[in-house]
Amino acid sequence: MKSFFLICFLCISGTLAARPKAETKEECYKSSGLTADDVKAVKSSSLTPEQQKVLGAYFACFLKDRGILSDNGHFDIEASKKDIEPEHLEIALPVLEVCGKDEGSNALETTMKLLMCTKEKSGNVLFETLDLF
C-alpha cells in the first residue's frame, strides 16, 4: 500500500513538474494582464513604462511557474537549461549565463534585470526563438 502511494505521488509530482508551457503562458497572461498589444510592443521595442511593468509581471510569473525563478529573486540557470528545447540551447545559453547572474532582491526585480539584459544582448532573438508568449 505504501508503494502504491509513493508511485502515485511520483506520478503526480512528475506531471506537475512537466506542466505544458501553454498552461503556464495562459495563467501568466491572466495574472499579469499581458495583452496582444503588449507583445507587439515588445517585438517592436516600443514599450511604455506601464507595459514594462506588465511584461515584468508576466515573465516573473512564467519563470516562477517553470521553477526557474524563486520568490526571493534567485535565477536558476540549471533549471532554465532543462526548460529550453535542446535545439535552442546554443542560442540561449550564452545570453542567459551572462544575464542570469544579475539578480535583484525579489522575483520581479530579477526579472526586470534579466529582460533588459536579454534585450540588450540578443534583441528579440530569444523572445522569438524560445516561444515565451
PDB file of C-alpha atoms in Angstrom:
ATOM      1  CA  MET A   1       0.000   0.000   0.000  1.00  0.00           C
ATOM      2  CA  LYS A   2       2.862   2.380   0.816  1.00  0.00           C
ATOM      3  CA  SER A   3       4.389   1.613  -2.554  1.00  0.00           C
ATOM      4  CA  PHE A   4       1.133   2.477  -4.269  1.00  0.00           C
ATOM      5  CA  PHE A   5       1.002   5.904  -2.592  1.00  0.00           C
ATOM      6  CA  LEU A   6       4.656   6.544  -3.390  1.00  0.00           C
ATOM      7  CA  ILE A   7       4.101   5.702  -7.057  1.00  0.00           C
ATOM      8  CA  CYS A   8       1.000   7.937  -7.171  1.00  0.00           C
ATOM      9  CA  PHE A   9       2.922  10.787  -5.536  1.00  0.00           C
ATOM     10  CA  LEU A  10       5.801  10.450  -8.000  1.00  0.00           C
ATOM     11  CA  CYS A  11       3.424  10.386 -10.962  1.00  0.00           C
ATOM     12  CA  ILE A  12       1.588  13.481  -9.758  1.00  0.00           C
ATOM     13  CA  SER A  13       4.855  15.286  -8.997  1.00  0.00           C
ATOM     14  CA  GLY A  14       6.201  14.449 -12.437  1.00  0.00           C
ATOM     15  CA  THR A  15       3.026  15.669 -14.069  1.00  0.00           C
ATOM     16  CA  LEU A  16       3.113  18.953 -12.184  1.00  0.00           C
ATOM     17  CA  ALA A  17       6.794  19.489 -12.930  1.00  0.00           C
ATOM     18  CA  ALA A  18       6.257  18.853 -16.624  1.00  0.00           C
ATOM     19  CA  ARG A  19       3.341  21.257 -16.910  1.00  0.00           C
ATOM     20  CA  PRO A  20       2.990  22.366 -20.526  1.00  0.00           C
ATOM     21  CA  LYS A  21       4.230  25.846 -21.380  1.00  0.00           C
ATOM     22  CA  ALA A  22       0.841  26.671 -22.889  1.00  0.00           C
ATOM     23  CA  GLU A  23      -0.802  26.314 -19.472  1.00  0.00           C
ATOM     24  CA  THR A  24       1.878  28.448 -17.860  1.00  0.00           C
ATOM     25  CA  LYS A  25       1.518  31.134 -20.521  1.00  0.00           C
ATOM     26  CA  GLU A  26      -2.273  31.204 -20.225  1.00  0.00           C
ATOM     27  CA  GLU A  27      -2.157  31.502 -16.444  1.00  0.00           C
ATOM     28  CA  CYS A  28       0.505  34.222 -16.552  1.00  0.00           C
ATOM     29  CA  TYR A  29      -1.316  36.212 -19.249  1.00  0.00           C
ATOM     30  CA  LYS A  30      -4.325  36.335 -16.935  1.00  0.00           C
ATOM     31  CA  SER A  31      -2.474  37.135 -13.723  1.00  0.00           C
ATOM     32  CA  SER A  32      -0.269  39.844 -15.260  1.00  0.00           C
ATOM     33  CA  GLY A  33      -2.798  41.399 -17.620  1.00  0.00           C
ATOM     34  CA  LEU A  34      -0.464  40.991 -20.619  1.00  0.00           C
ATOM     35  CA  THR A  35      -2.232  41.717 -23.913  1.00  0.00           C
ATOM     36  CA  ALA A  36      -1.515  41.096 -27.579  1.00  0.00           C
ATOM     37  CA  ASP A  37      -0.664  44.810 -27.906  1.00  0.00           C
ATOM     38  CA  ASP A  38       1.955  44.432 -25.160  1.00  0.00           C
ATOM     39  CA  VAL A  39       3.535  41.516 -27.030  1.00  0.00           C
ATOM     40  CA  LYS A  40       3.603  43.567 -30.254  1.00  0.00           C
ATOM     41  CA  ALA A  41       5.282  46.403 -28.344  1.00  0.00           C
ATOM     42  CA  VAL A  42       7.969  44.017 -27.085  1.00  0.00           C
ATOM     43  CA  LYS A  43       8.715  42.880 -30.606  1.00  0.00           C
ATOM     44  CA  SER A  44       8.843  46.442 -31.933  1.00  0.00           C
ATOM     45  CA  SER A  45      10.864  47.702 -28.937  1.00  0.00           C
ATOM     46  CA  SER A  46       8.314  50.405 -28.139  1.00  0.00           C
ATOM     47  CA  LEU A  47       7.247  49.528 -24.597  1.00  0.00           C
ATOM     48  CA  THR A  48       5.680  52.156 -22.386  1.00  0.00           C
ATOM     49  CA  PRO A  49       6.664  52.146 -18.691  1.00  0.00           C
ATOM     50  CA  GLU A  50       3.311  50.521 -17.875  1.00  0.00           C
ATOM     51  CA  GLN A  51       3.880  47.805 -20.493  1.00  0.00           C
ATOM     52  CA  GLN A  52       7.327  47.167 -18.998  1.00  0.00           C
ATOM     53  CA  LYS A  53       5.701  46.523 -15.608  1.00  0.00           C
ATOM     54  CA  VAL A  54       3.127  44.179 -17.136  1.00  0.00           C
ATOM     55  CA  LEU A  55       5.823  42.345 -19.092  1.00  0.00           C
ATOM     56  CA  GLY A  56       7.913  42.005 -15.930  1.00  0.00           C
ATOM     57  CA  ALA A  57       4.926  40.571 -14.055  1.00  0.00           C
ATOM     58  CA  TYR A  58       4.245  38.134 -16.903  1.00  0.00           C
ATOM     59  CA  PHE A  59       7.823  36.856 -17.031  1.00  0.00           C
ATOM     60  CA  ALA A  60       8.152  36.670 -13.248  1.00  0.00           C
ATOM     61  CA  CYS A  61       5.017  34.503 -13.225  1.00  0.00           C
ATOM     62  CA  PHE A  62       6.280  32.427 -16.151  1.00  0.00           C
ATOM     63  CA  LEU A  63       9.756  31.824 -14.711  1.00  0.00           C
ATOM     64  CA  LYS A  64       8.450  31.065 -11.216  1.00  0.00           C
ATOM     65  CA  ASP A  65       5.876  28.616 -12.560  1.00  0.00           C
ATOM     66  CA  ARG A  66       8.571  26.851 -14.600  1.00  0.00           C
ATOM     67  CA  GLY A  67      10.776  26.532 -11.476  1.00  0.00           C
ATOM     68  CA  ILE A  68      13.449  28.836 -12.898  1.00  0.00           C
ATOM     69  CA  LEU A  69      12.974  31.801 -10.564  1.00  0.00           C
ATOM     70  CA  SER A  70      12.356  31.898  -6.817  1.00  0.00           C
ATOM     71  CA  ASP A  71      10.288  34.443  -4.885  1.00  0.00           C
ATOM     72  CA  ASN A  72      13.488  35.902  -3.427  1.00  0.00           C
ATOM     73  CA  GLY A  73      14.848  36.593  -6.931  1.00  0.00           C
ATOM     74  CA  HIS A  74      17.249  33.689  -7.455  1.00  0.00           C
ATOM     75  CA  PHE A  75      17.539  32.743 -11.150  1.00  0.00           C
ATOM     76  CA  ASP A  76      18.336  29.024 -11.529  1.00  0.00           C
ATOM     77  CA  ILE A  77      20.401  28.650 -14.701  1.00  0.00           C
ATOM     78  CA  GLU A  78      20.350  24.845 -14.450  1.00  0.00           C
ATOM     79  CA  ALA A  79      16.545  24.797 -14.316  1.00  0.00           C
ATOM     80  CA  SER A  80      16.415  27.134 -17.310  1.00  0.00           C
ATOM     81  CA  LYS A  81      18.634  24.753 -19.297  1.00  0.00           C
ATOM     82  CA  LYS A  82      16.190  21.916 -18.627  1.00  0.00           C
ATOM     83  CA  ASP A  83      13.230  24.019 -19.753  1.00  0.00           C
ATOM     84  CA  ILE A  84      14.756  25.106 -23.070  1.00  0.00           C
ATOM     85  CA  GLU A  85      14.456  22.810 -26.069  1.00  0.00           C
ATOM     86  CA  PRO A  86      17.882  21.290 -26.867  1.00  0.00           C
ATOM     87  CA  GLU A  87      17.989  22.823 -30.350  1.00  0.00           C
ATOM     88  CA  HIS A  88      17.728  26.335 -28.821  1.00  0.00           C
ATOM     89  CA  LEU A  89      20.355  25.976 -26.098  1.00  0.00           C
ATOM     90  CA  GLU A  90      23.195  27.116 -28.344  1.00  0.00           C
ATOM     91  CA  ILE A  91      21.478  30.462 -28.905  1.00  0.00           C
ATOM     92  CA  ALA A  92      20.015  30.955 -25.437  1.00  0.00           C
ATOM     93  CA  LEU A  93      22.696  29.714 -23.089  1.00  0.00           C
ATOM     94  CA  PRO A  94      25.409  32.345 -23.669  1.00  0.00           C
ATOM     95  CA  VAL A  95      22.891  35.140 -23.067  1.00  0.00           C
ATOM     96  CA  LEU A  96      21.303  33.522 -20.016  1.00  0.00           C
ATOM     97  CA  GLU A  97      24.653  32.722 -18.428  1.00  0.00           C
ATOM     98  CA  VAL A  98      25.586  36.415 -18.575  1.00  0.00           C
ATOM     99  CA  CYS A  99      22.177  37.923 -17.827  1.00  0.00           C
ATOM    100  CA  GLY A 100      21.160  35.393 -15.172  1.00  0.00           C
ATOM    101  CA  LYS A 101      23.966  36.486 -12.853  1.00  0.00           C
ATOM    102  CA  ASP A 102      22.488  39.912 -12.110  1.00  0.00           C
ATOM    103  CA  GLU A 103      19.849  39.085  -9.520  1.00  0.00           C
ATOM    104  CA  GLY A 104      17.575  41.502  -7.709  1.00  0.00           C
ATOM    105  CA  SER A 105      16.134  41.353  -4.209  1.00  0.00           C
ATOM    106  CA  ASN A 106      12.884  39.724  -5.380  1.00  0.00           C
ATOM    107  CA  ALA A 107      11.433  37.878  -8.364  1.00  0.00           C
ATOM    108  CA  LEU A 108      10.144  40.965 -10.163  1.00  0.00           C
ATOM    109  CA  GLU A 109      13.403  42.888  -9.772  1.00  0.00           C
ATOM    110  CA  THR A 110      15.442  39.952 -11.083  1.00  0.00           C
ATOM    111  CA  THR A 111      13.015  39.520 -13.967  1.00  0.00           C
ATOM    112  CA  MET A 112      13.327  43.166 -14.991  1.00  0.00           C
ATOM    113  CA  LYS A 113      17.132  42.964 -14.912  1.00  0.00           C
ATOM    114  CA  LEU A 114      17.024  39.734 -16.904  1.00  0.00           C
ATOM    115  CA  LEU A 115      14.678  41.226 -19.508  1.00  0.00           C
ATOM    116  CA  MET A 116      16.743  44.369 -20.004  1.00  0.00           C
ATOM    117  CA  CYS A 117      19.996  42.427 -20.278  1.00  0.00           C
ATOM    118  CA  THR A 118      18.487  39.834 -22.625  1.00  0.00           C
ATOM    119  CA  LYS A 119      17.070  42.554 -24.868  1.00  0.00           C
ATOM    120  CA  GLU A 120      20.469  44.295 -24.913  1.00  0.00           C
ATOM    121  CA  LYS A 121      22.424  41.107 -25.685  1.00  0.00           C
ATOM    122  CA  SER A 122      20.093  39.431 -28.176  1.00  0.00           C
ATOM    123  CA  GLY A 123      17.464  41.900 -29.328  1.00  0.00           C
ATOM    124  CA  ASN A 124      14.276  39.917 -29.942  1.00  0.00           C
ATOM    125  CA  VAL A 125      16.055  36.683 -30.883  1.00  0.00           C
ATOM    126  CA  LEU A 126      15.455  34.915 -27.566  1.00  0.00           C
ATOM    127  CA  PHE A 127      11.889  36.165 -27.212  1.00  0.00           C
ATOM    128  CA  GLU A 128      11.022  34.742 -30.634  1.00  0.00           C
ATOM    129  CA  THR A 129      13.166  31.594 -30.504  1.00  0.00           C
ATOM    130  CA  LEU A 130      12.037  30.374 -27.083  1.00  0.00           C
ATOM    131  CA  ASP A 131       8.272  30.699 -27.656  1.00  0.00           C
ATOM    132  CA  LEU A 132       7.744  32.724 -24.496  1.00  0.00           C
ATOM    133  CA  PHE A 133       4.458  34.380 -25.468  1.00  0.00           C
TER     134      PHE A 133
END
